[in-house]
Amino acid sequence: MSQAGLNRIWSQAILDTLAKAEVKHICIAPGSRSTPLSLEALELSQRSDITIHTHFDERGLGFLALGLAKATQQPVAVIVTSGTAVANLLPSVAESGLTSEKLLLLTADRPADLVGVGANQAIVQAGIYSSHVRKSIELPSPNCNQPDALTHCLLEIQQGLAYQSLVGGALHINCPFPEPLYIQSLDEKNGYQVERENAMKALPDLSSFAQAYPSYHVAELTNEKQQALVSQLPSLKGVIVIGKMPLSEARQVKRWAEQLGWPILADPQSGVTSDWAHFDLWLQHDDYAKVLSQAECILQFGARLVSKRLGQWLRPQVSQRACSYWLFDSNVSVLNPDHLPQLRTVASISASITLLDCAIGATRIQTCGWADELKSATSLVQRVTHEIQSASQLTECQLALALPELLDLLPAAELFIGNSLIVRLLDMLTPLPNINVHTNRGASGIDGLIATSAGVQRGKQASMLTLIGDTSLLYDLNSLSLLSKVAHPHVVVVTNNDGGAIFDLLPVPELQKQCLYQMPHGYQFEHAAKQFGLHYIHPQSWSSCLDGIQHYLDGFAKGEINTALVVEVITPPEQASQQIQSITQAIKSHAI
């Protein structure tokens, strides 16, 4: 018996099973215990259309896979060695658990007799991801003691894949490999090929497993309350909220909402805007909020909204004013943080719009244009921010206001928005001009953002604009290595306000704000960019920013550049919060 050959043949069978489930990308970190999986993944890529991605940092690797899964809407496999390498995947796994990207975690492990006895690099990996994964599978070590052992393992994996195909999220497959791990000749592996072939033949089609689970993704009226509300929609004053979703679906929602003539509140994660833009700002004006509060129903498409102000307006509407609230999202999770009375449809956005469109039919909408007077609020925000937008010195707020100009330089680009201050500035100030937007707004952490963006770009094979804060970039500095060679232009704009400026917008204790919350660091990123071979500019004005990016794009088009560009916008601490406060005061003082 060759244990090394048996390890390889089981790994080949596992990876062949994943390939049948439409896996097209495999992300690999270095390691010895994972050798059987890594080598078989490489061989699989050589005989199929699977692409291999590597990264030396497992935490970044997990987020790279997350970005690929976001972009492709397909399951992405991750291979890591045993020990803390497995633990380092947890942040990305937690995010996927909340936002349902499909990750397949192949974690190598020590065999059971080496766990808990002081063996090197052996930790308890069983159940390590807890509730953050949809299912955990503990495989036995490859062995010949039971003739059908491999078949049973593959059947369990197939069942997990079928469940994942319906509910999304991550699937953890823990793979304990005894030594030796390295074969000396292919004969050691080929001697077990018959066992692999028999196990693969015994696998039924994945769809037959999926039939064992209920179908969640059906757009239909499932109760009397939904049926009653649909019949009343033409006579109600409604509000349409467009949350996180692909641009194609956001456009569909927007077109349908425009036919109704209801106000459209579009989250930046939708990639679209409306005549009611900047609502996070104008909702602070009591008179504008009072007009919107005449709403009798709220239809929300997509979840995990950026604007806290919208949530603060929505809560009393539903809980105190008996406004109907119906959420449409394909995620099977509960999406109701305020525990409001809520109607819920778990289906694709497209199918949900088709359902509502058919239900309403040609009925005339009696409330078309009921909130058109609020369009003046959008114009007001544009007037009071004009001075900031035209200032000579580049600021974070100016960047957010003028972002559409930058996007004009990157036609057909994808946009990745980081967390903390930058996403809130875009929510307040930026009317996005129809662009695919990607975020990590499940756990909303600041870790792994560069790696996720790199994964999105690889999955989309398109130009990329990434907006990120300085603390977030420090947290994921290793992942700049993923941008050392890119097939398409990638512009990373980092707003450096020397720490966590988001806390300027929060009621944290003033005396401890700097030492415990903002944590100023004094670092800049020119040398970090050079360390990874990236291009770098530090513009002082908006025009020089655009010129520098255009110069980079010209060089990329000529084949002179094949790396990303880091654009560092350095601003004084508290500047953004002060400008937002001045904008808010100007809006509140305006009489309507």
XYZ file of C-alpha atoms in Angstrom:
592
model
C 0.000 0.000 0.000
C 1.179 3.530 -0.811
C -0.378 6.052 1.562
C 0.942 8.922 -0.553
C -0.652 7.433 -3.682
C -3.941 6.865 -1.839
C -3.931 10.483 -0.595
C -3.533 11.651 -4.178
C -6.277 9.451 -5.633
C -8.788 10.562 -2.977
C -7.843 14.195 -3.639
C -8.326 13.688 -7.366
C -11.775 12.208 -6.784
C -12.766 15.072 -4.458
C -11.661 17.721 -6.937
C -13.337 15.941 -9.868
C -16.557 16.003 -7.846
C -16.206 19.763 -7.296
C -15.517 20.297 -10.994
C -18.831 18.611 -11.794
C -20.468 21.261 -9.576
C -19.244 24.037 -11.929
C -16.152 25.015 -9.940
C -13.984 27.104 -12.284
C -11.549 28.720 -9.821
C -9.344 27.149 -7.134
C -7.353 29.315 -4.702
C -4.274 27.740 -3.098
C -1.971 28.769 -0.237
C 1.386 27.069 0.323
C 1.655 24.107 2.676
C 2.969 20.561 3.008
C -0.051 18.757 4.476
C -2.205 20.059 1.627
C 0.185 18.658 -1.010
C -2.223 15.956 -2.311
C -4.968 18.525 -2.888
C -2.698 21.211 -4.342
C -0.983 18.901 -6.834
C -4.270 17.367 -7.964
C -5.790 20.835 -8.363
C -2.874 21.805 -10.585
C -3.281 18.652 -12.693
C -7.028 19.274 -12.966
C -6.405 22.807 -14.253
C -4.095 21.401 -16.933
C -6.832 19.180 -18.357
C -9.831 21.511 -17.899
C -10.849 25.175 -17.917
C -10.250 25.593 -14.177
C -8.003 28.522 -13.174
C -5.556 28.319 -10.258
C -4.920 31.365 -8.038
C -2.227 31.467 -5.353
C -1.471 33.719 -2.395
C 0.984 33.323 0.486
C -1.484 34.801 2.994
C -4.422 32.524 3.850
C -6.565 35.363 5.160
C -6.091 37.249 1.888
C -6.592 34.016 -0.057
C -10.021 33.536 1.510
C -11.064 37.042 0.512
C -9.636 36.561 -2.984
C -11.930 33.545 -3.308
C -14.818 35.588 -1.908
C -14.291 38.231 -4.607
C -14.168 35.578 -7.332
C -17.418 34.096 -6.020
C -19.060 37.533 -5.965
C -18.037 38.198 -9.554
C -18.837 34.811 -11.079
C -21.822 33.765 -8.940
C -20.256 30.283 -8.954
C -18.673 28.193 -6.183
C -14.956 28.825 -5.651
C -12.659 26.282 -3.973
C -9.967 27.160 -1.418
C -7.104 24.827 -0.454
C -5.025 25.449 2.682
C -2.763 23.393 4.891
C -3.478 22.400 8.499
C -3.256 24.445 11.682
C -3.689 28.207 11.876
C -3.908 28.340 8.075
C -7.442 27.002 8.537
C -8.273 29.599 11.196
C -7.073 32.412 8.940
C -9.965 31.744 6.558
C -12.570 32.572 9.220
C -13.060 36.300 8.385
C -13.900 35.577 4.742
C -16.032 32.596 5.742
C -18.004 34.782 8.176
C -18.656 37.287 5.380
C -19.822 34.580 2.968
C -22.093 33.177 5.661
C -23.944 36.496 5.756
C -23.925 37.334 2.050
C -24.158 33.764 0.666
C -21.204 33.610 -1.730
C -20.388 29.955 -2.378
C -16.998 28.946 -0.994
C -15.679 25.361 -0.882
C -13.093 25.083 1.882
C -10.721 22.151 1.445
C -8.637 22.167 4.612
C -5.854 19.632 5.008
C -5.532 18.154 8.483
C -3.443 15.825 10.583
C -5.001 12.358 10.968
C -7.155 11.905 14.083
C -4.454 10.110 16.089
C -2.227 13.213 15.911
C -4.811 15.713 17.190
C -4.764 16.545 20.887
C -1.494 14.747 21.617
C 0.988 17.567 21.128
C 1.782 16.946 17.460
C 3.212 19.890 15.543
C 0.794 22.105 13.593
C -2.209 20.111 14.810
C -5.250 22.000 16.062
C -8.858 20.877 16.416
C -10.258 21.697 12.969
C -13.557 19.857 13.278
C -16.327 22.460 13.536
C -13.841 25.331 13.515
C -16.145 27.515 11.384
C -19.187 26.842 13.566
C -22.401 28.394 12.222
C -20.533 30.485 9.646
C -20.656 27.616 7.139
C -23.777 25.935 5.786
C -22.362 22.459 6.336
C -19.158 20.816 7.636
C -17.928 17.469 6.356
C -15.305 15.510 8.307
C -13.693 13.009 5.971
C -11.786 9.979 7.224
C -8.140 9.587 6.309
C -7.724 7.887 2.921
C -7.664 4.140 3.567
C -8.276 0.750 2.006
C -9.921 -0.807 5.062
C -13.443 -0.202 3.746
C -13.982 -0.876 0.035
C -16.685 1.797 -0.294
C -15.053 4.451 1.906
C -14.261 6.821 -0.975
C -17.734 6.403 -2.448
C -19.352 7.334 0.862
C -17.103 10.411 1.140
C -18.009 11.604 -2.344
C -21.712 11.029 -1.722
C -21.532 13.192 1.414
C -19.697 15.914 -0.512
C -22.269 15.697 -3.306
C -25.073 16.116 -0.799
C -23.333 19.177 0.674
C -22.879 20.677 -2.795
C -26.578 20.170 -3.553
C -27.590 21.974 -0.366
C -25.121 24.781 -1.051
C -26.513 25.224 -4.563
C -29.853 26.176 -2.984
C -28.834 28.253 0.036
C -25.358 29.557 -0.855
C -22.681 30.152 1.754
C -19.596 28.061 2.487
C -19.113 24.294 2.604
C -16.232 23.021 4.771
C -14.563 19.745 3.793
C -11.855 18.735 6.291
C -9.328 16.324 4.753
C -6.932 14.484 7.134
C -3.917 13.091 5.276
C -1.472 10.674 6.940
C 2.163 10.754 5.901
C 3.919 10.182 3.580
C 2.528 13.048 1.513
C 4.801 12.888 -1.543
C 4.729 10.110 -4.123
C 7.979 8.957 -5.705
C 6.365 7.855 -8.982
C 2.959 8.025 -10.635
C 2.663 4.252 -10.243
C 1.893 4.820 -6.563
C -1.183 6.816 -7.553
C -2.215 4.898 -10.661
C -2.536 1.685 -8.699
C -5.711 3.104 -7.121
C -7.343 4.528 -10.269
C -9.912 1.739 -10.447
C -11.123 2.636 -6.951
C -11.510 6.296 -8.002
C -13.332 5.404 -11.217
C -15.767 3.096 -9.401
C -16.475 5.770 -6.784
C -17.131 8.414 -9.443
C -19.452 6.082 -11.376
C -21.493 5.527 -8.222
C -22.259 9.247 -7.918
C -25.741 10.273 -9.114
C -26.275 13.623 -10.809
C -26.113 16.660 -8.508
C -29.661 17.669 -9.428
C -31.047 14.445 -7.940
C -29.596 15.469 -4.565
C -31.040 18.959 -4.881
C -34.520 17.505 -5.271
C -34.347 16.350 -1.667
C -34.446 19.979 -0.495
C -37.327 22.439 -0.782
C -37.031 25.122 -3.447
C -36.614 28.514 -1.791
C -36.269 30.662 -4.851
C -39.837 30.906 -6.085
C -41.475 34.269 -6.713
C -45.097 33.770 -5.720
C -47.769 35.212 -3.468
C -47.617 32.901 -0.487
C -50.199 34.385 1.888
C -53.336 36.512 2.058
C -51.452 39.616 3.242
C -49.272 39.606 0.136
C -52.280 39.067 -2.124
C -54.201 41.873 -0.433
C -51.295 44.313 -0.663
C -50.726 43.588 -4.371
C -54.350 44.391 -5.129
C -54.048 47.693 -3.244
C -50.704 48.838 -4.728
C -52.194 50.996 -7.528
C -53.993 53.164 -4.946
C -51.225 53.380 -2.326
C -48.474 55.931 -1.845
C -45.398 53.755 -2.129
C -41.634 54.019 -1.807
C -39.182 51.806 -3.684
C -35.855 51.008 -1.978
C -33.140 49.510 -4.185
C -30.459 47.773 -2.141
C -27.487 45.582 -2.966
C -27.841 43.717 -6.267
C -26.211 43.352 -9.690
C -26.585 46.379 -11.950
C -28.798 44.567 -14.467
C -31.359 43.818 -11.740
C -31.126 47.330 -10.268
C -31.934 48.776 -13.668
C -34.946 46.495 -13.939
C -36.248 47.603 -10.544
C -35.675 51.243 -11.422
C -37.553 50.953 -14.732
C -40.513 49.315 -12.994
C -40.500 51.913 -10.190
C -40.468 54.741 -12.734
C -43.616 53.289 -14.296
C -45.293 53.483 -10.888
C -44.107 57.064 -10.399
C -43.074 56.412 -6.795
C -39.909 57.835 -5.130
C -36.842 55.644 -5.610
C -34.245 55.483 -2.827
C -31.188 53.768 -4.307
C -28.402 52.401 -2.108
C -24.876 52.881 -3.551
C -24.516 49.082 -3.719
C -27.182 49.035 -6.443
C -25.023 51.050 -8.842
C -27.939 53.276 -9.888
C -29.258 56.647 -8.783
C -32.571 58.491 -9.066
C -34.194 61.923 -8.855
C -34.396 61.351 -5.096
C -30.609 60.993 -4.616
C -28.786 62.116 -1.437
C -31.698 60.960 0.745
C -29.323 60.175 3.638
C -28.749 63.941 3.858
C -32.151 65.437 3.087
C -34.003 63.039 5.382
C -32.445 65.057 8.215
C -34.703 67.974 7.199
C -37.968 67.540 9.111
C -40.131 68.890 6.294
C -38.676 66.556 3.674
C -38.942 63.593 6.049
C -42.573 64.529 6.756
C -43.425 64.419 3.049
C -41.848 60.998 2.593
C -43.633 59.762 5.715
C -46.935 59.937 3.849
C -45.883 56.563 2.381
C -48.348 53.744 2.871
C -46.126 50.929 1.655
C -42.412 50.289 1.220
C -41.139 47.769 -1.312
C -37.483 46.982 -0.729
C -35.430 45.032 -3.274
C -32.084 43.804 -1.945
C -30.856 44.100 1.628
C -27.976 45.264 3.840
C -28.444 48.978 3.241
C -25.625 51.437 3.946
C -27.772 54.345 5.142
C -28.581 54.311 8.855
C -30.795 57.348 8.257
C -33.036 55.307 5.975
C -33.391 52.663 8.664
C -34.230 55.321 11.237
C -36.992 56.640 8.951
C -38.276 53.189 8.047
C -38.691 51.873 11.627
C -41.481 54.217 12.812
C -43.150 54.056 9.405
C -43.693 50.328 9.801
C -43.989 49.956 13.572
C -46.039 53.082 14.388
C -47.773 54.230 11.199
C -48.837 50.788 9.945
C -46.958 51.229 6.670
C -46.708 47.908 4.818
C -43.147 46.638 4.349
C -42.249 43.967 1.788
C -38.675 42.784 1.216
C -37.555 40.941 -1.927
C -34.138 39.267 -1.813
C -32.714 35.940 -2.970
C -30.796 35.375 0.282
C -32.625 32.799 2.413
C -31.412 34.439 5.642
C -33.565 36.558 7.923
C -33.034 40.194 6.847
C -34.976 42.166 9.426
C -32.617 43.681 12.044
C -35.358 45.855 13.580
C -37.807 42.942 13.934
C -40.488 44.815 12.017
C -43.730 43.389 10.641
C -42.447 42.312 7.248
C -43.661 40.503 4.163
C -40.877 38.460 2.571
C -40.210 36.959 -0.844
C -37.096 34.808 -1.310
C -36.457 34.824 -5.044
C -34.364 36.549 -7.668
C -35.024 40.251 -8.106
C -35.933 39.685 -11.745
C -38.525 37.032 -10.876
C -39.970 39.251 -8.137
C -40.430 42.199 -10.514
C -42.088 39.902 -13.034
C -44.450 38.670 -10.315
C -45.464 42.202 -9.278
C -45.728 43.436 -12.850
C -48.057 40.595 -13.785
C -50.103 41.015 -10.607
C -50.701 44.740 -11.190
C -51.114 44.340 -14.935
C -52.432 47.354 -16.798
C -54.098 48.881 -13.749
C -53.634 52.645 -13.633
C -51.418 53.842 -10.767
C -53.492 56.468 -8.975
C -50.580 57.732 -6.857
C -48.082 58.322 -9.665
C -45.865 61.322 -8.790
C -47.116 61.623 -5.224
C -43.632 62.572 -3.891
C -42.240 64.534 -6.829
C -41.810 67.630 -4.656
C -38.940 65.807 -2.923
C -36.893 66.052 -6.107
C -36.083 69.588 -5.049
C -34.229 68.133 -2.061
C -31.753 66.509 -4.422
C -31.162 69.843 -6.153
C -30.679 71.498 -2.761
C -27.898 69.079 -1.810
C -26.188 69.748 -5.124
C -26.341 73.518 -4.498
C -24.977 73.434 -0.948
C -22.111 71.125 -1.961
C -21.021 73.161 -4.978
C -18.296 75.000 -3.060
C -16.776 71.732 -1.816
C -16.886 70.214 -5.289
C -15.108 73.171 -6.876
C -12.440 73.616 -4.167
C -8.795 73.685 -5.306
C -7.567 71.315 -2.577
C -8.653 67.689 -3.014
C -10.786 66.365 -0.144
C -12.651 63.150 0.616
C -16.034 64.814 0.131
C -14.914 66.292 -3.185
C -13.802 62.811 -4.276
C -17.249 61.424 -3.467
C -19.064 64.280 -5.205
C -16.975 64.124 -8.368
C -16.604 60.347 -8.568
C -18.735 60.048 -11.757
C -16.023 62.034 -13.589
C -13.427 59.482 -12.552
C -15.666 56.634 -13.644
C -15.919 58.253 -17.077
C -12.200 57.538 -17.474
C -12.852 53.830 -16.840
C -15.622 52.747 -19.208
C -17.149 49.354 -18.375
C -15.258 49.283 -15.076
C -16.354 47.497 -11.905
C -16.450 49.455 -8.634
C -15.452 48.056 -5.250
C -16.302 50.213 -2.234
C -14.585 49.643 1.098
C -16.201 50.046 4.493
C -16.214 52.720 7.198
C -16.125 56.371 6.115
C -15.744 56.038 2.339
C -18.934 54.006 1.814
C -20.917 56.455 3.931
C -19.603 59.431 1.960
C -20.657 57.766 -1.280
C -24.058 57.011 0.221
C -24.552 60.669 1.087
C -22.931 62.420 -1.852
C -22.445 60.234 -4.936
C -25.046 59.689 -7.668
C -23.630 56.526 -9.245
C -24.074 56.452 -13.037
C -25.028 52.813 -13.724
C -22.080 50.693 -12.620
C -21.657 47.257 -11.089
C -20.828 47.793 -7.415
C -19.233 45.264 -5.082
C -18.845 45.459 -1.307
C -18.288 43.332 1.784
C -21.370 44.547 3.650
C -22.276 41.331 5.470
C -20.010 41.593 8.481
C -18.817 44.981 7.110
C -15.258 44.371 8.268
C -12.242 46.337 7.102
C -10.136 43.214 6.589
C -9.488 41.614 3.204
C -10.869 44.434 1.073
C -7.970 44.618 -1.389
C -7.990 40.828 -1.777
C -11.748 40.784 -2.371
C -11.435 43.512 -4.977
C -8.622 41.578 -6.694
C -10.878 38.521 -6.788
C -13.744 40.508 -8.279
C -11.482 41.820 -11.028
C -10.197 38.346 -11.871
C -13.728 37.004 -11.984
C -15.071 39.853 -14.112
C -11.978 40.284 -16.304
C -12.618 44.035 -16.436
C -11.130 47.353 -15.377
C -11.485 48.046 -11.660
C -11.801 51.033 -9.355
C -11.334 50.335 -5.646
C -12.120 52.924 -2.966
C -10.645 52.172 0.446
C -9.631 53.901 3.665
C -6.131 54.037 5.113
C -6.730 51.726 8.088
C -8.383 49.197 5.790
C -5.385 49.240 3.464
C -2.978 48.777 6.376
C -5.046 45.769 7.418
C -4.693 44.096 3.993
C -1.297 45.377 2.873
C -0.095 41.857 1.965
C -2.780 41.615 -0.683
C -1.274 44.423 -2.737
C 0.887 41.588 -4.068
C -2.231 40.324 -5.877
C -2.168 43.547 -7.929
C 1.481 43.309 -8.991
C 0.327 41.989 -12.344
C -3.171 42.678 -13.664
C -4.752 41.931 -17.025
C -6.848 45.109 -16.941
C -6.334 48.534 -15.332
C -6.935 48.633 -11.581
C -7.019 51.979 -9.773
C -6.919 51.841 -5.958
C -7.912 55.165 -4.391
C -6.956 55.255 -0.710
C -8.249 58.160 1.364
C -5.688 58.723 4.094
C -7.030 60.763 7.008
C -4.530 59.208 9.450
C -6.777 56.710 11.192
C -10.420 55.873 11.735
C -12.187 59.091 10.707
C -15.512 57.225 10.744
C -15.488 57.771 14.518
C -15.821 61.507 13.923
C -19.393 60.731 12.855
C -20.123 58.587 15.928
C -20.771 59.649 19.547
C -17.611 58.045 20.948
C -16.062 59.519 24.138
C -14.161 62.641 23.113
C -11.276 62.177 25.539
C -10.584 58.637 24.328
C -11.510 59.138 20.672
C -7.979 59.427 19.386
C -6.215 56.752 21.457
C -8.913 54.048 21.431
C -10.915 54.685 18.248
C -9.141 56.724 15.579
C -5.663 55.367 16.394
C -3.666 57.749 14.149
C -0.704 55.971 12.575
C 1.225 58.612 10.616
C 1.890 56.253 7.703
C 1.657 56.908 3.989
C 1.629 54.360 1.182
C 4.162 55.408 -1.453
C 6.799 52.904 -0.335
C 4.219 50.161 0.166
C 3.155 50.608 -3.449
C 6.780 50.477 -4.590
C 7.448 47.353 -2.510
C 4.877 45.470 -4.570
C 5.871 47.117 -7.864
C 2.712 49.217 -8.150
C 2.423 52.687 -9.666
C 1.687 55.524 -7.254
C 0.494 59.134 -7.324
C -0.328 61.625 -4.592
C -2.534 64.291 -6.218
C -3.177 67.632 -4.518
C -6.186 68.630 -6.645
C -9.037 66.907 -8.434
C -7.688 67.879 -11.858
C -4.238 66.454 -11.065
C -5.918 63.290 -9.801
C -7.737 62.823 -13.111
C -4.575 63.657 -15.076
C -2.519 61.128 -13.127
C -5.084 58.371 -13.633
C -5.360 59.180 -17.343
C -1.553 58.966 -17.672
C -1.654 55.517 -16.029
C -4.458 54.348 -18.329
C -2.562 55.574 -21.400
C 0.513 53.632 -20.310
C -1.570 50.538 -19.685
C -3.165 50.779 -23.126
C 0.289 50.997 -24.718
C 1.474 47.904 -22.864
C 4.007 49.876 -20.825
C 2.223 49.171 -17.512
C 0.692 45.925 -16.209
C 0.298 46.676 -12.517
C -2.280 48.533 -10.451
C -2.148 52.244 -9.615
C -2.379 53.466 -6.014
C -3.853 56.971 -5.722
C -3.335 58.337 -2.217
C -5.596 61.220 -1.197
C -4.142 62.660 2.016
C -6.522 64.830 4.021
C -6.535 66.361 7.519
C -8.273 64.350 10.250
C -11.865 65.468 10.925
C -12.059 67.436 7.668
C -14.700 65.147 6.156
C -16.890 65.172 9.264
C -16.721 68.952 9.438
C -17.749 69.288 5.794
C -20.635 66.842 6.277
C -21.803 68.854 9.302
C -21.740 72.075 7.290
C -23.723 70.434 4.486
C -26.260 69.085 6.971
C -26.698 72.482 8.637
C -27.201 74.182 5.260
C -29.916 71.673 4.372
C -31.699 71.980 7.738
C -31.723 75.771 7.538
C -33.379 75.758 4.115
C -37.107 76.481 4.147
C -39.395 74.560 1.810
